[in-house]
Amino acid sequence: MKGIGPITIAALVLALLAAFWPLAEARAQAGEALATCIRPIRSGDDARALLARPQGFDCTSDQSSYGVGDYWVLSQPLPTISGDPRDRLAVSFASTWQDATALHILYADGRIRTVAFTSATTAPYLLLGAMIAVPLPGETARPVRILWEAHGAANMRGVVRGARISHHADMLAVESSLGLIYGVIIGIVVGLAVYNLALWPALRQPLQPVYCLLLFFITGYALSSSGLIGQWLPWLDNNERHRWNAIMLGGVAMTLVIFSRYFFERKVFEGWLDRMAAISFVVIAIPNIAFALLAPRWIIALDQAVLLGFMVLLIFLIAVLVRAWRRRSNFLWAFAIAWAAPIGLAMFRVLQALHLIEWRPWIDQSTVLSMGVEALIASVGVAYRIYLLSRERDLARADERVARRLADTDPLTGLFNRRAFLEQAIGRSGPQTLMLADIDHFKRINDTLGHDDGDEVLRIFARTLGAAVGPDMLVARIGGEEFALLADAERAPDPETLLARLRTTGYPSGLTVTASLGLCTGPIADESDWRRLYREADEALFAAKHAGRDRACWGPPIVAASPAGLLPAIHPHRKTTARGEGLCVNGGS
């Protein structure tokens, strides 16, 4: 992750947009655009009469200004479409919330053909991109005009939007291109969700389930807004698809508030921004839940409330980015790059909902595309976030190990201290040999050489002991000039060899330093065993001192109270002292 930076991510975003944007725009470029005029349906209206004498139609006002109701929508005279005249023509327009729709097609010979469907039977005409494409009935004469009859139109953004006429085969070709876009997006999103769910039990980062929930809503929005779910489930009512589209988009918005809170460091959300996050979530949640439960009742008012929630979300996200920049967040670049496109396109959706710009098909389609790009880039951000958290955790563990090592270590000699020695010694299996070593006449050494050289003697003595032990042996300074060594009874160092090594080691001012050793062998399963073993070894050490120092004495071996044969036999040691001077009176030589 160290090699991934903002420039790399930005280049990836631009490459994806460059690859897929032409395909997203293709829907808007298929066929000839049709201008439309609107008028409410009145009692006694007849489609043939309106096509013959189109009067009372409004061709200048925004269709949505008429509100909920039943409407006639009349196209301009249809243009002549180039190409093979045998190819079937079709008219396409955006899918909107309507209970029933009928297309009355006027042909040049005066014939009128009608194609009708309801919200429940829209599926055969629904294409990817949530566009409805109605093939025109074949006639020898060419079609010259189309009159839509819409009943139960919510008319939140218009009754008939983005109307175009083209060859039906061209529309299906464009749908294949859009299928590639949605297939890639959904594949990426589902793959990222599975990946993060698989990693979550191991990493246990709270960001991961929130991110998976966000991916779930993005997938649901892509399926519903594209119309793909309507093709997969042909029995699904088209108005219900619109309802689920609103639910999924609201879920994206609400989860994004939670996601941003978990994505950034705690310092970013301290104080007022934390409260703003809670308020933003509530302002987004209430109208979205109300829309899901109550639409189409009060649908215009609910739609405006949902729009207000999205405006609050945009303000909240901008506040998050500014606060993250001021607090120097490590994750600002990942969040900003991932959400730049969805935030920017959401602004277009808000402007279009406020009727400040005209509706265009690419707004809806590019929103889905940008969410797919966001899912990919956000996954890199999540991975980077987890990487930094893991690195912080590893550093914390390393610091903890260092602190524990310092707490376990004698600062002068670098050996274990008494507490650490006991923690590792008690509980060792099998008979153990404890060796206590005490430097002879150390007070005289300190008085002669001074405390600095005395400390150096202790360090050299400790290094000599450490060099004499194997990897599974313990050595520690347990107080003053007293040291302890613990090893399995069968692999314990030979005391005479150790005494000779200590005696011949170079010390400051050419001083010869000797030591007395007290040894005892026995079990050390618990603290009571340790006390007995230490007491016997300490008495042996006292005997070595009393016998003239520079020698080793053995205490009597301690046999555990256990069934015969469970412990190896312990043979008492009878060793002569170094230089053969005298006998050790405490069971030694």
XYZ file of C-alpha atoms in Angstrom:
589
model
C 0.000 0.000 0.000
C 2.925 2.376 0.417
C 3.241 2.735 -3.338
C -0.370 3.804 -3.834
C -0.865 7.545 -3.670
C -3.384 10.190 -4.679
C -1.883 10.603 -8.164
C -2.158 6.861 -8.839
C -5.754 6.751 -7.642
C -6.701 9.840 -9.655
C -5.179 8.282 -12.775
C -7.194 5.106 -12.154
C -10.421 7.096 -11.802
C -9.739 9.019 -15.018
C -8.936 5.796 -16.884
C -12.189 4.164 -15.771
C -14.231 7.228 -16.631
C -12.523 7.497 -20.025
C -13.335 3.845 -20.726
C -16.957 3.822 -19.615
C -18.213 7.374 -20.080
C -18.734 7.027 -23.850
C -20.885 3.981 -23.166
C -22.897 5.844 -20.541
C -23.427 8.673 -23.003
C -24.441 6.275 -25.757
C -28.011 6.101 -24.497
C -28.412 9.859 -24.957
C -27.019 9.636 -28.510
C -29.295 6.825 -29.750
C -31.956 8.141 -32.140
C -33.548 11.504 -32.730
C -34.823 13.578 -29.804
C -38.535 14.381 -29.690
C -39.917 17.594 -28.275
C -43.197 17.105 -26.365
C -46.175 19.178 -25.206
C -48.555 18.417 -22.315
C -52.181 18.935 -21.302
C -54.341 17.358 -18.588
C -56.852 14.663 -19.575
C -60.381 16.037 -19.517
C -63.697 14.285 -19.683
C -64.684 13.530 -23.241
C -61.151 13.714 -24.642
C -60.498 11.460 -27.635
C -57.051 10.446 -28.876
C -58.041 10.601 -32.587
C -59.484 14.104 -32.210
C -56.418 15.342 -30.356
C -54.082 13.924 -33.009
C -56.208 15.543 -35.744
C -56.537 18.909 -34.009
C -53.842 19.277 -31.301
C -55.150 22.209 -29.285
C -54.635 23.315 -25.694
C -51.195 21.704 -25.327
C -48.497 23.510 -23.321
C -45.169 23.314 -25.107
C -43.204 25.789 -22.946
C -43.806 25.009 -19.254
C -41.983 22.333 -17.314
C -44.203 19.238 -17.249
C -43.622 18.713 -13.522
C -45.281 22.051 -12.753
C -48.657 20.366 -13.397
C -48.263 17.973 -10.445
C -49.827 14.552 -9.955
C -52.577 13.558 -12.393
C -53.606 12.112 -15.763
C -52.067 13.703 -18.872
C -51.837 13.735 -22.640
C -48.321 14.254 -23.978
C -47.986 15.000 -27.685
C -44.798 14.670 -29.681
C -43.650 17.016 -32.397
C -44.029 15.677 -35.956
C -41.727 12.652 -36.135
C -38.526 13.032 -38.186
C -37.637 10.656 -40.978
C -35.172 8.063 -39.633
C -32.435 7.076 -42.073
C -31.581 3.434 -42.610
C -33.289 0.351 -43.906
C -37.043 1.145 -43.993
C -37.722 -2.500 -43.183
C -36.069 -2.077 -39.773
C -38.615 -1.682 -37.034
C -38.809 1.732 -35.389
C -39.227 2.246 -31.663
C -39.772 5.184 -29.375
C -37.930 5.344 -26.066
C -38.482 7.496 -22.994
C -37.488 7.451 -19.334
C -39.388 5.219 -16.976
C -41.395 7.276 -14.477
C -43.992 6.587 -11.791
C -47.255 5.985 -13.700
C -50.144 3.591 -13.172
C -50.931 3.039 -16.863
C -49.564 4.302 -20.179
C -50.850 4.120 -23.746
C -49.078 5.249 -26.917
C -51.354 6.315 -29.782
C -49.304 6.313 -33.004
C -50.593 8.302 -35.976
C -49.420 7.133 -39.420
C -49.236 9.130 -42.639
C -52.279 7.332 -44.090
C -54.428 8.461 -41.145
C -54.361 5.124 -39.303
C -53.921 5.166 -35.515
C -52.399 2.194 -33.689
C -52.281 1.931 -29.897
C -49.798 0.162 -27.607
C -50.858 0.121 -23.944
C -49.344 -1.263 -20.752
C -49.708 -0.791 -17.014
C -47.139 -0.436 -14.268
C -47.456 -4.175 -13.660
C -46.863 -5.069 -17.355
C -43.993 -2.693 -18.139
C -41.253 -5.369 -18.029
C -41.349 -6.358 -21.765
C -40.592 -2.763 -22.740
C -38.019 -1.969 -20.005
C -34.420 -1.622 -21.175
C -31.226 -1.102 -19.219
C -30.817 2.488 -18.187
C -34.431 2.455 -16.949
C -35.652 3.455 -20.393
C -38.917 2.208 -21.849
C -38.635 1.268 -25.530
C -41.912 0.625 -27.347
C -41.607 -0.891 -30.854
C -44.012 0.837 -33.208
C -46.527 -1.447 -34.965
C -45.458 -2.069 -38.557
C -47.480 -0.254 -41.237
C -46.869 0.533 -44.882
C -47.107 4.241 -44.107
C -44.555 5.890 -41.864
C -45.460 7.150 -38.360
C -45.916 10.920 -38.155
C -46.862 11.630 -34.527
C -47.195 9.993 -31.115
C -49.665 10.834 -28.345
C -48.992 9.489 -24.856
C -51.897 8.870 -22.517
C -50.577 8.683 -18.924
C -52.782 7.826 -15.947
C -51.677 8.141 -12.319
C -48.506 10.045 -13.209
C -46.546 11.183 -10.153
C -44.936 13.826 -12.402
C -42.040 14.510 -10.028
C -39.642 15.269 -12.898
C -42.025 15.161 -15.847
C -44.508 12.787 -17.451
C -42.539 11.909 -20.605
C -38.782 12.542 -20.341
C -36.018 12.026 -22.867
C -38.267 10.848 -25.700
C -36.377 9.598 -28.781
C -37.189 7.655 -31.916
C -34.778 5.222 -33.553
C -34.493 1.735 -34.939
C -35.288 -0.850 -32.294
C -32.127 -2.807 -33.192
C -30.009 0.264 -32.413
C -31.634 0.575 -29.008
C -30.905 -3.078 -28.256
C -27.273 -2.549 -29.315
C -26.981 0.349 -26.882
C -28.512 -1.847 -24.184
C -25.755 -4.410 -24.765
C -23.160 -1.691 -24.192
C -24.877 -0.603 -20.996
C -25.048 -4.257 -19.927
C -21.247 -4.313 -19.967
C -21.133 -1.240 -17.709
C -23.599 -2.593 -15.180
C -22.039 -6.056 -15.269
C -18.603 -4.635 -14.432
C -20.000 -2.361 -11.711
C -22.078 -5.053 -10.023
C -19.247 -7.577 -10.317
C -16.792 -5.178 -8.661
C -19.192 -4.261 -5.896
C -20.196 -7.851 -5.087
C -16.564 -8.983 -5.193
C -15.529 -6.213 -2.795
C -18.363 -7.100 -0.426
C -17.410 -10.787 -0.357
C -13.733 -9.883 0.106
C -14.409 -7.594 3.057
C -16.850 -10.009 4.687
C -14.247 -12.766 4.418
C -11.571 -10.565 6.006
C -13.762 -9.148 8.750
C -13.560 -12.150 11.153
C -9.758 -11.913 10.973
C -9.270 -8.122 11.083
C -12.317 -7.166 13.174
C -12.348 -3.586 11.915
C -15.778 -1.944 12.521
C -15.375 -0.103 9.215
C -15.682 -3.335 7.216
C -19.323 -4.327 7.955
C -20.370 -0.684 7.429
C -18.560 -0.675 4.083
C -20.264 -3.964 3.130
C -23.648 -2.428 3.988
C -22.782 0.535 1.784
C -21.881 -1.858 -1.046
C -25.196 -3.650 -0.555
C -27.153 -0.423 -1.032
C -24.984 0.583 -4.018
C -25.710 -2.807 -5.611
C -29.424 -2.433 -4.902
C -29.420 1.062 -6.383
C -27.572 -0.129 -9.490
C -30.047 -2.986 -9.995
C -33.143 -0.862 -9.473
C -32.117 2.373 -11.200
C -30.781 0.522 -14.237
C -34.021 -1.432 -14.663
C -32.061 -4.679 -14.501
C -34.110 -5.944 -11.581
C -37.248 -5.353 -13.691
C -35.814 -7.610 -16.391
C -34.789 -10.277 -13.890
C -38.175 -10.130 -12.138
C -40.734 -9.447 -14.904
C -43.573 -9.774 -12.410
C -42.255 -6.792 -10.423
C -44.498 -3.742 -10.680
C -42.572 -0.855 -12.253
C -43.811 1.606 -9.631
C -42.523 -0.749 -6.941
C -39.176 -0.741 -8.721
C -39.175 3.055 -8.374
C -39.986 2.663 -4.693
C -37.080 0.259 -4.184
C -34.822 2.582 -6.160
C -35.642 5.376 -3.705
C -35.099 3.048 -0.744
C -31.688 1.954 -2.011
C -30.552 5.492 -2.809
C -31.675 6.582 0.654
C -29.769 3.631 2.113
C -26.620 4.755 0.304
C -27.033 8.245 1.746
C -27.665 7.087 5.324
C -24.885 4.499 5.282
C -22.485 7.065 3.830
C -22.932 9.187 6.966
C -21.997 6.205 9.162
C -19.211 5.136 6.783
C -17.545 8.555 6.870
C -17.653 8.524 10.668
C -15.884 5.165 10.846
C -13.556 5.899 7.928
C -11.853 8.925 9.463
C -9.910 9.164 12.695
C -11.852 10.046 15.831
C -10.246 13.497 15.948
C -12.066 14.492 12.740
C -15.538 13.998 14.268
C -14.895 15.474 17.683
C -17.396 18.115 18.799
C -19.917 19.722 16.448
C -19.257 17.435 13.453
C -20.277 14.404 15.494
C -23.590 16.080 16.304
C -23.980 17.150 12.675
C -23.555 13.514 11.603
C -26.413 12.424 13.875
C -28.664 15.251 12.664
C -27.843 14.539 9.009
C -28.673 10.853 9.444
C -32.074 11.675 10.952
C -32.875 14.318 8.301
C -32.054 11.783 5.561
C -33.737 8.792 7.206
C -37.158 10.227 8.060
C -38.260 11.369 4.569
C -36.787 8.280 2.895
C -38.658 5.965 5.250
C -41.832 8.013 4.782
C -41.450 7.852 0.981
C -40.957 4.091 1.088
C -44.054 3.575 3.242
C -46.463 6.204 1.930
C -45.798 6.798 -1.791
C -47.698 7.570 -3.970
C -49.660 9.496 -1.326
C -48.221 12.989 -0.884
C -45.526 11.895 -3.305
C -44.521 15.414 -4.390
C -44.106 16.651 -0.805
C -42.234 13.493 0.165
C -39.988 13.830 -2.888
C -39.129 17.415 -1.881
C -38.334 16.231 1.671
C -36.043 13.515 0.284
C -34.378 16.161 -1.881
C -33.804 18.303 1.197
C -32.136 15.330 2.890
C -29.718 14.950 -0.013
C -28.866 18.640 0.144
C -28.073 18.199 3.848
C -25.901 15.184 2.941
C -23.900 17.239 0.455
C -23.343 19.972 3.038
C -22.337 17.347 5.610
C -19.814 15.690 3.270
C -18.250 19.038 2.392
C -17.968 19.799 6.123
C -16.309 16.395 6.666
C -13.745 17.056 3.926
C -12.941 20.521 5.290
C -12.620 19.210 8.861
C -10.454 16.283 7.728
C -8.190 18.718 5.865
C -7.864 20.970 8.905
C -7.173 18.039 11.223
C -4.640 16.631 8.735
C -6.364 13.281 8.365
C -4.340 10.461 6.805
C -7.434 9.289 4.924
C -8.599 12.554 3.355
C -7.210 11.859 -0.129
C -8.809 8.384 -0.353
C -12.242 9.631 0.707
C -12.099 12.747 -1.473
C -11.071 10.898 -4.633
C -13.539 8.050 -4.097
C -16.531 10.309 -3.496
C -15.685 13.264 -5.738
C -17.636 11.877 -8.728
C -20.774 10.752 -6.783
C -20.884 14.056 -4.877
C -20.474 16.086 -8.079
C -23.144 14.128 -9.934
C -25.449 14.258 -6.923
C -25.271 18.034 -7.269
C -26.504 17.670 -10.857
C -29.390 15.520 -9.608
C -30.287 18.182 -7.036
C -30.131 20.942 -9.651
C -32.321 18.919 -11.996
C -34.790 18.158 -9.194
C -34.979 21.889 -8.506
C -35.673 22.390 -12.256
C -32.570 24.541 -12.628
C -31.237 22.293 -15.387
C -33.012 19.970 -17.801
C -33.157 16.222 -17.197
C -30.673 14.164 -19.214
C -30.344 10.344 -19.277
C -26.632 10.531 -18.507
C -27.345 12.018 -15.077
C -28.950 8.803 -13.818
C -26.592 6.490 -15.691
C -23.418 8.333 -14.734
C -24.530 8.299 -11.099
C -24.517 4.511 -11.201
C -21.165 4.553 -12.996
C -19.648 6.937 -10.470
C -20.882 4.746 -7.606
C -19.146 1.774 -9.200
C -15.948 3.789 -9.484
C -16.461 4.925 -5.893
C -16.799 1.325 -4.725
C -13.493 0.452 -6.379
C -11.608 3.497 -5.112
C -13.205 3.340 -1.681
C -12.045 -0.272 -1.439
C -8.482 0.968 -1.927
C -9.174 3.560 0.762
C -10.573 0.920 3.087
C -7.549 -1.296 2.432
C -5.250 1.667 3.120
C -7.223 2.442 6.279
C -6.899 -1.151 7.474
C -3.197 -1.124 6.569
C -2.571 1.956 8.712
C -4.609 0.531 11.585
C -2.708 -2.751 11.350
C 0.586 -0.880 11.309
C -0.483 1.148 14.346
C -1.494 -2.074 16.080
C 1.845 -3.720 15.222
C 3.752 -0.676 16.484
C 1.687 -0.695 19.665
C 2.428 -4.378 20.157
C 6.118 -3.759 19.505
C 6.088 -0.924 22.048
C 4.284 -3.206 24.468
C 6.928 -5.885 23.963
C 9.696 -3.340 24.492
C 7.991 -2.039 27.631
C 7.512 -5.575 28.898
C 11.127 -6.378 28.114
C 12.254 -3.291 30.012
C 10.065 -4.264 32.945
C 11.556 -7.786 32.903
C 15.178 -6.734 32.503
C 17.795 -5.673 35.015
C 18.919 -2.267 33.678
C 22.589 -2.723 34.632
C 23.332 -6.196 33.278
C 20.566 -6.782 30.712
C 19.655 -10.105 32.358
C 16.202 -11.017 33.630
C 15.274 -9.500 36.965
C 13.925 -11.599 39.836
C 10.235 -11.147 38.917
C 10.697 -12.130 35.263
C 12.924 -15.037 36.259
C 10.242 -16.453 38.550
C 7.489 -15.994 35.911
C 9.423 -18.164 33.469
C 10.921 -20.587 35.969
C 7.830 -21.716 37.887
C 5.941 -24.371 35.960
C 8.857 -25.850 34.000
C 8.423 -29.596 33.615
C 10.880 -32.193 34.799
C 13.650 -31.886 37.411
C 15.499 -28.562 37.272
C 18.904 -27.545 38.568
C 19.031 -24.139 40.253
C 22.453 -22.538 40.537
C 22.952 -19.460 42.719
C 26.159 -17.513 42.011
C 27.533 -14.837 44.345
C 30.634 -12.754 43.564
C 33.224 -13.199 46.286
C 34.211 -10.107 48.328
C 32.255 -7.785 46.060
C 32.125 -5.011 48.694
C 35.941 -5.006 48.744
C 35.961 -4.799 44.930
C 33.549 -1.842 45.036
C 35.610 -0.053 47.679
C 38.870 -0.647 45.772
C 37.778 0.161 42.209
C 34.857 2.509 42.856
C 31.212 2.096 41.958
C 31.672 2.636 38.192
C 34.219 -0.156 37.879
C 32.156 -2.210 40.308
C 29.222 -1.897 37.951
C 31.501 -2.932 35.071
C 32.501 -6.056 37.023
C 28.808 -6.917 37.407
C 28.234 -6.442 33.658
C 31.225 -8.612 32.692
C 30.207 -11.265 35.210
C 26.656 -11.257 33.769
C 27.942 -11.605 30.179
C 30.091 -14.550 31.209
C 27.126 -16.285 32.813
C 24.966 -15.557 29.777
C 27.565 -17.022 27.426
C 27.675 -20.212 29.482
C 23.982 -21.070 29.242
C 22.074 -22.825 26.454
C 18.976 -21.520 24.652
C 16.544 -23.220 27.030
C 18.260 -22.035 30.229
C 17.380 -19.016 32.340
C 19.849 -16.600 33.880
C 19.005 -13.569 36.003
C 20.362 -11.054 38.468
C 18.212 -11.524 41.559
C 19.824 -8.931 43.775
C 23.102 -7.050 44.384
C 25.945 -9.341 43.346
C 23.792 -12.488 43.424
C 22.770 -14.260 40.186
C 20.613 -17.289 39.418
C 20.764 -19.879 36.645
C 18.094 -22.513 35.980
C 18.403 -25.452 33.566
C 17.040 -28.955 33.027
C 18.870 -31.267 35.385
C 20.415 -33.344 32.575
C 21.734 -30.291 30.694
C 22.888 -28.029 33.512
C 26.346 -26.436 33.036
C 29.241 -28.055 34.888
C 29.936 -25.845 37.950
C 33.716 -26.426 37.902
C 33.926 -25.380 34.254
C 31.835 -22.315 34.993
C 33.994 -21.363 38.014
C 37.129 -21.640 35.888
C 35.582 -19.489 33.164
C 34.559 -16.816 35.677
C 38.013 -16.888 37.217
C 39.864 -16.389 33.933
C 37.641 -13.634 32.533
C 39.288 -10.222 32.174
C 38.061 -7.557 34.587
C 38.976 -3.867 35.114
C 42.509 -3.189 36.426
C 43.481 -6.822 35.812
C 41.418 -7.864 38.788
C 40.763 -11.569 39.347
C 37.128 -12.171 40.297
C 35.873 -15.416 41.774
C 32.408 -16.613 42.759
C 30.737 -19.102 45.028
C 28.039 -21.407 43.704
C 25.167 -23.113 45.492
C 23.237 -25.773 43.562
C 20.175 -27.887 44.116
C 18.077 -30.123 41.838
C 14.352 -30.725 42.114
C 10.923 -29.984 40.619
C 9.627 -26.436 40.233
C 5.959 -27.014 39.383
C 4.656 -24.291 41.685
C 5.734 -21.539 44.057
C 6.149 -23.877 47.032
C 8.570 -25.994 44.973
C 10.489 -22.833 44.124
C 10.782 -21.823 47.772
C 12.151 -25.260 48.761
C 14.556 -25.371 45.834
C 15.791 -21.834 46.492
C 16.211 -22.492 50.228
C 18.376 -25.568 49.602
C 20.465 -23.805 46.915
C 20.911 -20.769 49.194
C 22.099 -22.974 52.060
C 24.528 -24.646 49.626
C 25.773 -21.193 48.604
C 26.290 -20.286 52.265
C 28.240 -23.526 52.702
C 30.451 -22.656 49.722
C 31.168 -19.224 51.236
C 31.872 -20.773 54.626
C 34.187 -23.364 53.077
C 36.451 -20.716 51.621
C 34.668 -19.316 48.520
C 35.588 -19.915 44.852
C 33.853 -23.256 44.940
C 30.516 -25.008 44.360
C 28.368 -26.844 46.880
C 25.328 -29.041 46.253
C 22.266 -29.176 48.390
C 20.414 -32.488 48.790
C 18.182 -33.219 45.759
C 14.458 -32.714 46.205
C 12.256 -35.551 44.953
C 8.669 -34.740 43.959
C 5.881 -36.640 45.682
C 4.744 -38.592 42.614
C 4.345 -42.207 41.509
C 7.573 -44.030 40.889
C 8.927 -43.789 37.410
C 7.255 -40.530 36.437
C 10.386 -38.447 37.077
C 13.911 -39.263 35.922
C 16.239 -40.432 38.624
C 18.170 -37.574 40.284
C 21.678 -38.526 41.293
C 23.255 -36.567 44.163
C 26.403 -34.709 43.108
C 29.627 -35.108 45.045
C 32.108 -32.688 43.536
C 35.440 -31.443 44.825
C 35.801 -27.679 45.071
C 37.901 -25.646 42.658
C 41.618 -26.137 43.349
C 40.644 -29.070 45.552
C 40.713 -26.973 48.699
C 38.547 -28.345 51.472
C 35.136 -30.028 51.467
C 31.664 -28.615 50.978
C 29.805 -29.375 54.181
C 26.257 -29.132 52.864
C 26.042 -32.299 50.860
C 28.688 -31.083 48.415
C 32.189 -32.334 47.795
